[in-house]
Amino acid sequence: MKLIGVNNSPYHRRTAISLTLLGVPFEVQTLSPFMHSEALSQINPMMKVPTLVCDSGEQIMDSSLIIQYAESTLTDGKSLWSADTAIRQREYRAASLALAALEKCLQIVYETRLRPADVRHLPWLQRLETQLQAGLGELDRLVDSQPEVVASEYSQATITAAIAGGFARTTVPASISDLKTPALAALSARMEATPVFQQFAP
């Protein structure tokens, strides 16, 4: 199988890390929708990353669906979610907050780096920043008050929360300059020091 994307995409990165921790063999084909649009369009006309190209030739897009496919089809019952339903519910909340924050990060990037300055809509940008700050703030409180949710390095909640915290700080620092998220920052630092995070460093 081939996983197509680039490590500076947080969605590609969480997918590559997750597949590795699940023990699923795959080859990375590094293609960016911005730098390699022509080559990527030959594989996936929508130019969306990550894209998983299965051995059958079928393609799956969306990081969460790729990971779900891997867990349900390509492993012997392995999962990056807790078997305890109460803990899993909290893991889902952490991961959903992290994914929502990542979405807002990318919308801010598109608004500030791709849209010409003379057609930017400041109220929209301010709304995105408010949403991002709210999401990261809530995620930080969850990490601080429920450390068991992100205790394991083999947890989807841990992986996604760590990536979201680090991505926001490095990609849109001006949008969250007044936001204090010490618990989330510590989690990101802890996970960035692990071999699998370093293997797929941006």
JSON list of C-alpha atoms in Angstrom, two decimals:
[
{"chain": "A", "resi": 1, "resn": "MET", "atom": "CA", "xyz": [0.00, 0.00, 0.00]},
{"chain": "A", "resi": 2, "resn": "LYS", "atom": "CA", "xyz": [0.98, 3.60, -0.54]},
{"chain": "A", "resi": 3, "resn": "LEU", "atom": "CA", "xyz": [0.17, 6.53, 1.68]},
{"chain": "A", "resi": 4, "resn": "ILE", "atom": "CA", "xyz": [0.34, 9.71, -0.36]},
{"chain": "A", "resi": 5, "resn": "GLY", "atom": "CA", "xyz": [0.95, 13.05, 1.30]},
{"chain": "A", "resi": 6, "resn": "VAL", "atom": "CA", "xyz": [3.52, 15.16, 3.13]},
{"chain": "A", "resi": 7, "resn": "ASN", "atom": "CA", "xyz": [4.53, 15.23, 6.77]},
{"chain": "A", "resi": 8, "resn": "ASN", "atom": "CA", "xyz": [3.73, 18.93, 7.13]},
{"chain": "A", "resi": 9, "resn": "SER", "atom": "CA", "xyz": [0.08, 17.96, 6.68]},
{"chain": "A", "resi": 10, "resn": "PRO", "atom": "CA", "xyz": [-1.20, 17.16, 10.18]},
{"chain": "A", "resi": 11, "resn": "TYR", "atom": "CA", "xyz": [-3.74, 14.76, 8.71]},
{"chain": "A", "resi": 12, "resn": "HIS", "atom": "CA", "xyz": [-1.13, 12.84, 6.73]},
{"chain": "A", "resi": 13, "resn": "ARG", "atom": "CA", "xyz": [1.14, 12.81, 9.76]},
{"chain": "A", "resi": 14, "resn": "ARG", "atom": "CA", "xyz": [-1.47, 11.40, 12.16]},
{"chain": "A", "resi": 15, "resn": "THR", "atom": "CA", "xyz": [-2.30, 8.75, 9.57]},
{"chain": "A", "resi": 16, "resn": "ALA", "atom": "CA", "xyz": [1.32, 7.70, 9.03]},
{"chain": "A", "resi": 17, "resn": "ILE", "atom": "CA", "xyz": [1.98, 7.58, 12.78]},
{"chain": "A", "resi": 18, "resn": "SER", "atom": "CA", "xyz": [-1.19, 5.61, 13.41]},
{"chain": "A", "resi": 19, "resn": "LEU", "atom": "CA", "xyz": [-0.51, 3.04, 10.69]},
{"chain": "A", "resi": 20, "resn": "THR", "atom": "CA", "xyz": [3.01, 2.57, 12.01]},
{"chain": "A", "resi": 21, "resn": "LEU", "atom": "CA", "xyz": [1.82, 2.02, 15.58]},
{"chain": "A", "resi": 22, "resn": "LEU", "atom": "CA", "xyz": [-0.79, -0.43, 14.31]},
{"chain": "A", "resi": 23, "resn": "GLY", "atom": "CA", "xyz": [1.94, -2.41, 12.55]},
{"chain": "A", "resi": 24, "resn": "VAL", "atom": "CA", "xyz": [0.44, -1.88, 9.10]},
{"chain": "A", "resi": 25, "resn": "PRO", "atom": "CA", "xyz": [3.10, -1.94, 6.35]},
{"chain": "A", "resi": 26, "resn": "PHE", "atom": "CA", "xyz": [2.94, 0.93, 3.88]},
{"chain": "A", "resi": 27, "resn": "GLU", "atom": "CA", "xyz": [5.12, 3.03, 1.62]},
{"chain": "A", "resi": 28, "resn": "VAL", "atom": "CA", "xyz": [5.02, 6.81, 1.74]},
{"chain": "A", "resi": 29, "resn": "GLN", "atom": "CA", "xyz": [4.85, 8.63, -1.56]},
{"chain": "A", "resi": 30, "resn": "THR", "atom": "CA", "xyz": [5.63, 12.26, -0.83]},
{"chain": "A", "resi": 31, "resn": "LEU", "atom": "CA", "xyz": [3.36, 14.51, -2.85]},
{"chain": "A", "resi": 32, "resn": "SER", "atom": "CA", "xyz": [2.02, 17.92, -1.87]},
{"chain": "A", "resi": 33, "resn": "PRO", "atom": "CA", "xyz": [-1.24, 19.30, -3.30]},
{"chain": "A", "resi": 34, "resn": "PHE", "atom": "CA", "xyz": [0.51, 22.65, -3.69]},
{"chain": "A", "resi": 35, "resn": "MET", "atom": "CA", "xyz": [4.01, 21.67, -4.83]},
{"chain": "A", "resi": 36, "resn": "HIS", "atom": "CA", "xyz": [3.17, 18.53, -6.81]},
{"chain": "A", "resi": 37, "resn": "SER", "atom": "CA", "xyz": [-0.36, 19.23, -7.98]},
{"chain": "A", "resi": 38, "resn": "GLU", "atom": "CA", "xyz": [0.07, 17.76, -11.46]},
{"chain": "A", "resi": 39, "resn": "ALA", "atom": "CA", "xyz": [1.60, 14.49, -10.24]},
{"chain": "A", "resi": 40, "resn": "LEU", "atom": "CA", "xyz": [-0.93, 14.20, -7.43]},
{"chain": "A", "resi": 41, "resn": "SER", "atom": "CA", "xyz": [-3.86, 14.83, -9.77]},
{"chain": "A", "resi": 42, "resn": "GLN", "atom": "CA", "xyz": [-2.79, 11.82, -11.84]},
{"chain": "A", "resi": 43, "resn": "ILE", "atom": "CA", "xyz": [-3.35, 9.64, -8.77]},
{"chain": "A", "resi": 44, "resn": "ASN", "atom": "CA", "xyz": [-6.20, 11.50, -7.13]},
{"chain": "A", "resi": 45, "resn": "PRO", "atom": "CA", "xyz": [-7.97, 14.13, -9.26]},
{"chain": "A", "resi": 46, "resn": "MET", "atom": "CA", "xyz": [-9.22, 15.82, -6.07]},
{"chain": "A", "resi": 47, "resn": "MET", "atom": "CA", "xyz": [-5.58, 16.31, -4.97]},
{"chain": "A", "resi": 48, "resn": "LYS", "atom": "CA", "xyz": [-6.49, 15.49, -1.37]},
{"chain": "A", "resi": 49, "resn": "VAL", "atom": "CA", "xyz": [-3.96, 14.19, 1.14]},
{"chain": "A", "resi": 50, "resn": "PRO", "atom": "CA", "xyz": [-3.63, 11.85, 2.76]},
{"chain": "A", "resi": 51, "resn": "THR", "atom": "CA", "xyz": [-4.74, 9.33, 0.19]},
{"chain": "A", "resi": 52, "resn": "LEU", "atom": "CA", "xyz": [-4.26, 5.62, 0.82]},
{"chain": "A", "resi": 53, "resn": "VAL", "atom": "CA", "xyz": [-3.79, 3.56, -2.32]},
{"chain": "A", "resi": 54, "resn": "CYS", "atom": "CA", "xyz": [-4.69, -0.01, -1.40]},
{"chain": "A", "resi": 55, "resn": "ASP", "atom": "CA", "xyz": [-3.03, -3.03, -2.96]},
{"chain": "A", "resi": 56, "resn": "SER", "atom": "CA", "xyz": [-6.21, -3.47, -5.02]},
{"chain": "A", "resi": 57, "resn": "GLY", "atom": "CA", "xyz": [-5.78, 0.03, -6.45]},
{"chain": "A", "resi": 58, "resn": "GLU", "atom": "CA", "xyz": [-8.75, 1.39, -4.55]},
{"chain": "A", "resi": 59, "resn": "GLN", "atom": "CA", "xyz": [-8.20, 4.77, -2.94]},
{"chain": "A", "resi": 60, "resn": "ILE", "atom": "CA", "xyz": [-9.38, 5.97, 0.47]},
{"chain": "A", "resi": 61, "resn": "MET", "atom": "CA", "xyz": [-9.28, 9.61, 1.50]},
{"chain": "A", "resi": 62, "resn": "ASP", "atom": "CA", "xyz": [-9.66, 11.27, 4.92]},
{"chain": "A", "resi": 63, "resn": "SER", "atom": "CA", "xyz": [-7.31, 10.46, 7.76]},
{"chain": "A", "resi": 64, "resn": "SER", "atom": "CA", "xyz": [-9.99, 9.16, 10.12]},
{"chain": "A", "resi": 65, "resn": "LEU", "atom": "CA", "xyz": [-11.45, 6.82, 7.50]},
{"chain": "A", "resi": 66, "resn": "ILE", "atom": "CA", "xyz": [-8.01, 5.52, 6.52]},
{"chain": "A", "resi": 67, "resn": "ILE", "atom": "CA", "xyz": [-7.19, 4.76, 10.16]},
{"chain": "A", "resi": 68, "resn": "GLN", "atom": "CA", "xyz": [-10.60, 3.17, 10.69]},
{"chain": "A", "resi": 69, "resn": "TYR", "atom": "CA", "xyz": [-10.09, 1.01, 7.59]},
{"chain": "A", "resi": 70, "resn": "ALA", "atom": "CA", "xyz": [-6.68, -0.08, 8.84]},
{"chain": "A", "resi": 71, "resn": "GLU", "atom": "CA", "xyz": [-7.98, -1.00, 12.29]},
{"chain": "A", "resi": 72, "resn": "SER", "atom": "CA", "xyz": [-10.98, -2.90, 10.96]},
{"chain": "A", "resi": 73, "resn": "THR", "atom": "CA", "xyz": [-9.33, -4.67, 8.03]},
{"chain": "A", "resi": 74, "resn": "LEU", "atom": "CA", "xyz": [-5.55, -4.74, 8.26]},
{"chain": "A", "resi": 75, "resn": "THR", "atom": "CA", "xyz": [-4.84, -5.65, 11.88]},
{"chain": "A", "resi": 76, "resn": "ASP", "atom": "CA", "xyz": [-5.65, -8.57, 14.15]},
{"chain": "A", "resi": 77, "resn": "GLY", "atom": "CA", "xyz": [-7.97, -6.57, 16.33]},
{"chain": "A", "resi": 78, "resn": "LYS", "atom": "CA", "xyz": [-5.46, -3.84, 17.19]},
{"chain": "A", "resi": 79, "resn": "SER", "atom": "CA", "xyz": [-6.89, -0.44, 17.95]},
{"chain": "A", "resi": 80, "resn": "LEU", "atom": "CA", "xyz": [-5.61, 2.93, 19.07]},
{"chain": "A", "resi": 81, "resn": "TRP", "atom": "CA", "xyz": [-8.82, 3.45, 21.05]},
{"chain": "A", "resi": 82, "resn": "SER", "atom": "CA", "xyz": [-9.41, 2.17, 24.56]},
{"chain": "A", "resi": 83, "resn": "ALA", "atom": "CA", "xyz": [-11.50, -0.97, 25.01]},
{"chain": "A", "resi": 84, "resn": "ASP", "atom": "CA", "xyz": [-13.09, 0.71, 28.03]},
{"chain": "A", "resi": 85, "resn": "THR", "atom": "CA", "xyz": [-16.18, 2.50, 26.72]},
{"chain": "A", "resi": 86, "resn": "ALA", "atom": "CA", "xyz": [-16.06, 5.26, 29.33]},
{"chain": "A", "resi": 87, "resn": "ILE", "atom": "CA", "xyz": [-12.43, 6.08, 28.55]},
{"chain": "A", "resi": 88, "resn": "ARG", "atom": "CA", "xyz": [-13.07, 5.78, 24.82]},
{"chain": "A", "resi": 89, "resn": "GLN", "atom": "CA", "xyz": [-15.82, 8.38, 25.06]},
{"chain": "A", "resi": 90, "resn": "ARG", "atom": "CA", "xyz": [-13.34, 10.83, 26.58]},
{"chain": "A", "resi": 91, "resn": "GLU", "atom": "CA", "xyz": [-10.78, 9.88, 23.92]},
{"chain": "A", "resi": 92, "resn": "TYR", "atom": "CA", "xyz": [-13.34, 10.67, 21.23]},
{"chain": "A", "resi": 93, "resn": "ARG", "atom": "CA", "xyz": [-13.92, 14.07, 22.80]},
{"chain": "A", "resi": 94, "resn": "ALA", "atom": "CA", "xyz": [-10.18, 14.83, 22.89]},
{"chain": "A", "resi": 95, "resn": "ALA", "atom": "CA", "xyz": [-9.69, 13.72, 19.30]},
{"chain": "A", "resi": 96, "resn": "SER", "atom": "CA", "xyz": [-12.74, 15.63, 18.09]},
{"chain": "A", "resi": 97, "resn": "LEU", "atom": "CA", "xyz": [-11.51, 18.83, 19.74]},
{"chain": "A", "resi": 98, "resn": "ALA", "atom": "CA", "xyz": [-8.08, 18.33, 18.19]},
{"chain": "A", "resi": 99, "resn": "LEU", "atom": "CA", "xyz": [-9.48, 17.67, 14.71]},
{"chain": "A", "resi": 100, "resn": "ALA", "atom": "CA", "xyz": [-11.74, 20.72, 14.93]},
{"chain": "A", "resi": 101, "resn": "ALA", "atom": "CA", "xyz": [-8.75, 22.84, 15.98]},
{"chain": "A", "resi": 102, "resn": "LEU", "atom": "CA", "xyz": [-6.72, 21.54, 13.05]},
{"chain": "A", "resi": 103, "resn": "GLU", "atom": "CA", "xyz": [-9.53, 22.47, 10.69]},
{"chain": "A", "resi": 104, "resn": "LYS", "atom": "CA", "xyz": [-9.54, 26.03, 12.03]},
{"chain": "A", "resi": 105, "resn": "CYS", "atom": "CA", "xyz": [-5.74, 26.23, 11.75]},
{"chain": "A", "resi": 106, "resn": "LEU", "atom": "CA", "xyz": [-5.87, 25.34, 8.08]},
{"chain": "A", "resi": 107, "resn": "GLN", "atom": "CA", "xyz": [-8.72, 27.75, 7.39]},
{"chain": "A", "resi": 108, "resn": "ILE", "atom": "CA", "xyz": [-6.62, 30.51, 8.96]},
{"chain": "A", "resi": 109, "resn": "VAL", "atom": "CA", "xyz": [-3.65, 29.49, 6.81]},
{"chain": "A", "resi": 110, "resn": "TYR", "atom": "CA", "xyz": [-5.76, 29.60, 3.65]},
{"chain": "A", "resi": 111, "resn": "GLU", "atom": "CA", "xyz": [-7.26, 32.96, 4.61]},
{"chain": "A", "resi": 112, "resn": "THR", "atom": "CA", "xyz": [-3.95, 34.63, 5.47]},
{"chain": "A", "resi": 113, "resn": "ARG", "atom": "CA", "xyz": [-1.52, 33.01, 3.04]},
{"chain": "A", "resi": 114, "resn": "LEU", "atom": "CA", "xyz": [-3.52, 32.09, -0.04]},
{"chain": "A", "resi": 115, "resn": "ARG", "atom": "CA", "xyz": [-6.19, 34.78, -0.22]},
{"chain": "A", "resi": 116, "resn": "PRO", "atom": "CA", "xyz": [-4.91, 38.18, -1.43]},
{"chain": "A", "resi": 117, "resn": "ALA", "atom": "CA", "xyz": [-4.80, 40.76, 1.35]},
{"chain": "A", "resi": 118, "resn": "ASP", "atom": "CA", "xyz": [-7.24, 43.10, -0.39]},
{"chain": "A", "resi": 119, "resn": "VAL", "atom": "CA", "xyz": [-10.03, 40.52, -0.40]},
{"chain": "A", "resi": 120, "resn": "ARG", "atom": "CA", "xyz": [-9.59, 39.06, 3.07]},
{"chain": "A", "resi": 121, "resn": "HIS", "atom": "CA", "xyz": [-12.61, 39.28, 5.35]},
{"chain": "A", "resi": 122, "resn": "LEU", "atom": "CA", "xyz": [-11.44, 40.32, 8.80]},
{"chain": "A", "resi": 123, "resn": "PRO", "atom": "CA", "xyz": [-14.63, 39.29, 10.67]},
{"chain": "A", "resi": 124, "resn": "TRP", "atom": "CA", "xyz": [-14.30, 35.78, 9.23]},
{"chain": "A", "resi": 125, "resn": "LEU", "atom": "CA", "xyz": [-10.65, 35.56, 10.24]},
{"chain": "A", "resi": 126, "resn": "GLN", "atom": "CA", "xyz": [-11.50, 36.77, 13.75]},
{"chain": "A", "resi": 127, "resn": "ARG", "atom": "CA", "xyz": [-14.23, 34.13, 13.98]},
{"chain": "A", "resi": 128, "resn": "LEU", "atom": "CA", "xyz": [-11.77, 31.41, 12.98]},
{"chain": "A", "resi": 129, "resn": "GLU", "atom": "CA", "xyz": [-9.26, 32.59, 15.56]},
{"chain": "A", "resi": 130, "resn": "THR", "atom": "CA", "xyz": [-11.93, 32.66, 18.27]},
{"chain": "A", "resi": 131, "resn": "GLN", "atom": "CA", "xyz": [-12.96, 29.11, 17.39]},
{"chain": "A", "resi": 132, "resn": "LEU", "atom": "CA", "xyz": [-9.36, 27.92, 17.36]},
{"chain": "A", "resi": 133, "resn": "GLN", "atom": "CA", "xyz": [-8.60, 29.48, 20.74]},
{"chain": "A", "resi": 134, "resn": "ALA", "atom": "CA", "xyz": [-11.76, 27.98, 22.22]},
{"chain": "A", "resi": 135, "resn": "GLY", "atom": "CA", "xyz": [-10.94, 24.53, 20.90]},
{"chain": "A", "resi": 136, "resn": "LEU", "atom": "CA", "xyz": [-7.33, 24.52, 22.05]},
{"chain": "A", "resi": 137, "resn": "GLY", "atom": "CA", "xyz": [-8.29, 25.97, 25.41]},
{"chain": "A", "resi": 138, "resn": "GLU", "atom": "CA", "xyz": [-10.85, 23.24, 25.98]},
{"chain": "A", "resi": 139, "resn": "LEU", "atom": "CA", "xyz": [-8.40, 20.58, 24.81]},
{"chain": "A", "resi": 140, "resn": "ASP", "atom": "CA", "xyz": [-5.78, 21.91, 27.23]},
{"chain": "A", "resi": 141, "resn": "ARG", "atom": "CA", "xyz": [-8.26, 21.72, 30.10]},
{"chain": "A", "resi": 142, "resn": "LEU", "atom": "CA", "xyz": [-9.14, 18.15, 29.17]},
{"chain": "A", "resi": 143, "resn": "VAL", "atom": "CA", "xyz": [-5.48, 17.10, 29.01]},
{"chain": "A", "resi": 144, "resn": "ASP", "atom": "CA", "xyz": [-4.84, 18.76, 32.37]},
{"chain": "A", "resi": 145, "resn": "SER", "atom": "CA", "xyz": [-7.89, 17.42, 34.20]},
{"chain": "A", "resi": 146, "resn": "GLN", "atom": "CA", "xyz": [-8.04, 13.95, 32.63]},
{"chain": "A", "resi": 147, "resn": "PRO", "atom": "CA", "xyz": [-4.41, 12.91, 32.06]},
{"chain": "A", "resi": 148, "resn": "GLU", "atom": "CA", "xyz": [-5.40, 9.26, 31.75]},
{"chain": "A", "resi": 149, "resn": "VAL", "atom": "CA", "xyz": [-7.01, 10.08, 28.39]},
{"chain": "A", "resi": 150, "resn": "VAL", "atom": "CA", "xyz": [-3.62, 10.95, 26.88]},
{"chain": "A", "resi": 151, "resn": "ALA", "atom": "CA", "xyz": [-1.39, 8.78, 29.05]},
{"chain": "A", "resi": 152, "resn": "SER", "atom": "CA", "xyz": [-0.66, 6.15, 26.40]},
{"chain": "A", "resi": 153, "resn": "GLU", "atom": "CA", "xyz": [1.54, 6.83, 23.40]},
{"chain": "A", "resi": 154, "resn": "TYR", "atom": "CA", "xyz": [-0.55, 4.25, 21.56]},
{"chain": "A", "resi": 155, "resn": "SER", "atom": "CA", "xyz": [-3.75, 6.28, 21.82]},
{"chain": "A", "resi": 156, "resn": "GLN", "atom": "CA", "xyz": [-5.45, 8.06, 18.95]},
{"chain": "A", "resi": 157, "resn": "ALA", "atom": "CA", "xyz": [-6.47, 10.81, 21.36]},
{"chain": "A", "resi": 158, "resn": "THR", "atom": "CA", "xyz": [-2.85, 11.31, 22.40]},
{"chain": "A", "resi": 159, "resn": "ILE", "atom": "CA", "xyz": [-1.56, 11.32, 18.82]},
{"chain": "A", "resi": 160, "resn": "THR", "atom": "CA", "xyz": [-4.14, 13.74, 17.48]},
{"chain": "A", "resi": 161, "resn": "ALA", "atom": "CA", "xyz": [-4.08, 16.12, 20.44]},
{"chain": "A", "resi": 162, "resn": "ALA", "atom": "CA", "xyz": [-0.27, 16.30, 20.37]},
{"chain": "A", "resi": 163, "resn": "ILE", "atom": "CA", "xyz": [-0.24, 17.00, 16.64]},
{"chain": "A", "resi": 164, "resn": "ALA", "atom": "CA", "xyz": [-2.93, 19.67, 16.91]},
{"chain": "A", "resi": 165, "resn": "GLY", "atom": "CA", "xyz": [-1.16, 21.50, 19.72]},
{"chain": "A", "resi": 166, "resn": "GLY", "atom": "CA", "xyz": [2.18, 21.54, 17.95]},
{"chain": "A", "resi": 167, "resn": "PHE", "atom": "CA", "xyz": [0.74, 22.38, 14.54]},
{"chain": "A", "resi": 168, "resn": "ALA", "atom": "CA", "xyz": [-1.14, 25.40, 15.86]},
{"chain": "A", "resi": 169, "resn": "ARG", "atom": "CA", "xyz": [1.91, 26.76, 17.68]},
{"chain": "A", "resi": 170, "resn": "THR", "atom": "CA", "xyz": [4.19, 26.45, 14.66]},
{"chain": "A", "resi": 171, "resn": "THR", "atom": "CA", "xyz": [1.75, 27.33, 11.88]},
{"chain": "A", "resi": 172, "resn": "VAL", "atom": "CA", "xyz": [-0.51, 30.11, 13.18]},
{"chain": "A", "resi": 173, "resn": "PRO", "atom": "CA", "xyz": [1.32, 31.45, 16.27]},
{"chain": "A", "resi": 174, "resn": "ALA", "atom": "CA", "xyz": [-0.05, 34.98, 15.86]},
{"chain": "A", "resi": 175, "resn": "SER", "atom": "CA", "xyz": [-3.60, 33.67, 16.11]},
{"chain": "A", "resi": 176, "resn": "ILE", "atom": "CA", "xyz": [-3.01, 32.14, 19.54]},
{"chain": "A", "resi": 177, "resn": "SER", "atom": "CA", "xyz": [-0.26, 34.37, 20.94]},
{"chain": "A", "resi": 178, "resn": "ASP", "atom": "CA", "xyz": [-2.29, 35.22, 24.05]},
{"chain": "A", "resi": 179, "resn": "LEU", "atom": "CA", "xyz": [-3.52, 31.67, 24.66]},
{"chain": "A", "resi": 180, "resn": "LYS", "atom": "CA", "xyz": [-1.86, 29.65, 27.42]},
{"chain": "A", "resi": 181, "resn": "THR", "atom": "CA", "xyz": [-2.05, 25.88, 26.98]},
{"chain": "A", "resi": 182, "resn": "PRO", "atom": "CA", "xyz": [0.70, 24.44, 29.21]},
{"chain": "A", "resi": 183, "resn": "ALA", "atom": "CA", "xyz": [-0.74, 20.94, 29.49]},
{"chain": "A", "resi": 184, "resn": "LEU", "atom": "CA", "xyz": [-1.20, 20.64, 25.74]},
{"chain": "A", "resi": 185, "resn": "ALA", "atom": "CA", "xyz": [2.27, 22.06, 25.09]},
{"chain": "A", "resi": 186, "resn": "ALA", "atom": "CA", "xyz": [3.79, 19.49, 27.45]},
{"chain": "A", "resi": 187, "resn": "LEU", "atom": "CA", "xyz": [1.90, 16.69, 25.71]},
{"chain": "A", "resi": 188, "resn": "SER", "atom": "CA", "xyz": [3.11, 17.84, 22.29]},
{"chain": "A", "resi": 189, "resn": "ALA", "atom": "CA", "xyz": [6.71, 18.03, 23.53]},
{"chain": "A", "resi": 190, "resn": "ARG", "atom": "CA", "xyz": [6.48, 14.55, 25.05]},
{"chain": "A", "resi": 191, "resn": "MET", "atom": "CA", "xyz": [5.13, 12.99, 21.89]},
{"chain": "A", "resi": 192, "resn": "GLU", "atom": "CA", "xyz": [7.49, 14.87, 19.55]},
{"chain": "A", "resi": 193, "resn": "ALA", "atom": "CA", "xyz": [10.36, 13.19, 21.40]},
{"chain": "A", "resi": 194, "resn": "THR", "atom": "CA", "xyz": [9.10, 9.69, 20.55]},
{"chain": "A", "resi": 195, "resn": "PRO", "atom": "CA", "xyz": [10.71, 7.76, 17.68]},
{"chain": "A", "resi": 196, "resn": "VAL", "atom": "CA", "xyz": [7.53, 7.47, 15.62]},
{"chain": "A", "resi": 197, "resn": "PHE", "atom": "CA", "xyz": [6.82, 11.21, 15.77]},
{"chain": "A", "resi": 198, "resn": "GLN", "atom": "CA", "xyz": [10.43, 11.91, 14.80]},
{"chain": "A", "resi": 199, "resn": "GLN", "atom": "CA", "xyz": [10.15, 9.42, 11.94]},
{"chain": "A", "resi": 200, "resn": "PHE", "atom": "CA", "xyz": [7.36, 11.51, 10.44]},
{"chain": "A", "resi": 201, "resn": "ALA", "atom": "CA", "xyz": [8.57, 14.94, 11.50]},
{"chain": "A", "resi": 202, "resn": "PRO", "atom": "CA", "xyz": [7.39, 17.85, 9.33]}
]
